[in-house]
């Protein structure tokens, strides 16, 4: 994965304004379980061109424990008009509902 991260950073150095290198860097960081501000920033910059960036951000927020932010990103994906990952997004919303019910019951 280090090679992939290096390649993503090199692509970003070559194209500071494009969203593809930002998307790639954000994805590579998430694959490495690095739910950092840098990953979030990169994916936010890519959202306008890559609807699936919403889902990657949802995963990042879920990993951080900010479930409401995760839910919002899933809903943004569903509103984007992209349908490739709709079944996954819908399943995640159901899991999120269940997780939030469990948390509410434990209080």
Coordinates of C-alpha atoms in Angstrom, one line a residue:
X1 CA 0.0 0.0 0.0
X2 CA 2.9 2.3 0.4
X3 CA 3.5 2.3 -3.3
X4 CA -0.1 3.2 -3.9
X5 CA 0.1 6.1 -1.5
X6 CA 3.3 7.3 -3.1
X7 CA 1.7 7.1 -6.5
X8 CA -1.4 9.0 -5.3
X9 CA 0.8 11.7 -3.8
X10 CA 2.9 12.0 -7.0
X11 CA -0.3 12.4 -9.0
X12 CA -1.5 15.1 -6.6
X13 CA 1.9 16.9 -7.0
X14 CA 1.4 16.8 -10.8
X15 CA -2.3 17.9 -10.7
X16 CA -3.2 20.0 -7.7
X17 CA -6.6 21.1 -9.1
X18 CA -7.9 17.8 -10.4
X19 CA -10.2 15.7 -8.2
X20 CA -9.0 12.3 -9.4
X21 CA -5.7 12.4 -7.4
X22 CA -7.6 13.6 -4.3
X23 CA -10.1 10.8 -4.7
X24 CA -7.2 8.3 -5.1
X25 CA -5.3 9.6 -2.1
X26 CA -8.4 9.5 0.1
X27 CA -9.2 6.0 -1.0
X28 CA -5.7 4.7 -0.4
X29 CA -5.6 6.3 3.1
X30 CA -8.9 4.6 4.0
X31 CA -7.7 1.2 2.7
X32 CA -4.8 1.7 5.2
X33 CA -7.3 2.4 8.0
X34 CA -6.0 5.9 8.2
X35 CA -9.2 7.9 9.0
X36 CA -7.3 11.1 9.1
X37 CA -8.2 14.8 8.4
X38 CA -6.1 14.5 5.3
X39 CA -8.3 11.6 4.0
X40 CA -11.4 13.6 4.9
X41 CA -10.1 16.7 3.1
X42 CA -9.1 14.7 0.0
X43 CA -12.5 13.0 -0.3
X44 CA -14.4 16.2 0.3
X45 CA -12.6 17.8 -2.6
X46 CA -13.5 14.8 -4.8
X47 CA -17.2 14.7 -4.0
X48 CA -18.3 17.0 -6.8
X49 CA -16.9 14.6 -9.5
X50 CA -17.1 11.3 -7.7
X51 CA -20.4 10.5 -6.0
X52 CA -18.9 7.4 -4.3
X53 CA -16.7 9.8 -2.3
X54 CA -19.8 10.4 -0.2
X55 CA -19.8 6.7 0.7
X56 CA -16.1 6.7 1.5
X57 CA -16.6 9.7 3.8
X58 CA -19.5 7.8 5.4
X59 CA -17.1 5.0 6.1
X60 CA -14.6 7.4 7.5
X61 CA -17.2 9.0 9.8
X62 CA -18.5 5.6 10.9
X63 CA -15.0 4.6 11.8
X64 CA -14.6 7.8 13.8
X65 CA -17.9 7.1 15.6
X66 CA -19.7 10.2 14.2
X67 CA -22.8 8.3 13.0
X68 CA -24.9 11.3 12.2
X69 CA -22.2 12.6 9.8
X70 CA -22.0 9.1 8.3
X71 CA -25.8 9.1 7.8
X72 CA -25.7 12.5 6.1
X73 CA -23.0 11.3 3.7
X74 CA -25.0 8.2 2.8
X75 CA -28.0 10.3 2.1
X76 CA -26.0 12.7 0.0
X77 CA -24.9 9.8 -2.1
X78 CA -28.5 8.6 -2.5
X79 CA -29.5 12.1 -3.6
X80 CA -26.6 12.3 -6.1
X81 CA -28.3 10.4 -8.8
X82 CA -25.6 7.7 -9.0
X83 CA -27.1 4.3 -8.6
X84 CA -24.1 1.9 -8.7
X85 CA -23.8 1.7 -5.0
X86 CA -27.4 2.3 -4.0
X87 CA -27.9 -1.3 -2.6
X88 CA -24.8 -0.8 -0.4
X89 CA -25.9 2.7 0.7
X90 CA -29.3 1.4 1.7
X91 CA -27.8 -1.5 3.6
X92 CA -25.5 0.9 5.5
X93 CA -28.5 3.0 6.5
X94 CA -30.2 -0.1 7.9
X95 CA -27.1 -1.0 9.9
X96 CA -26.7 2.6 11.1
X97 CA -30.3 2.6 12.3
X98 CA -29.7 -0.7 14.2
X99 CA -26.4 0.6 15.7
X100 CA -28.1 3.8 16.8
X101 CA -31.0 1.9 18.4
X102 CA -28.5 -0.3 20.3
X103 CA -26.6 2.8 21.6
X104 CA -29.9 4.5 22.6
X105 CA -31.0 1.4 24.5
X106 CA -27.8 1.1 26.4
X107 CA -28.2 4.6 27.8

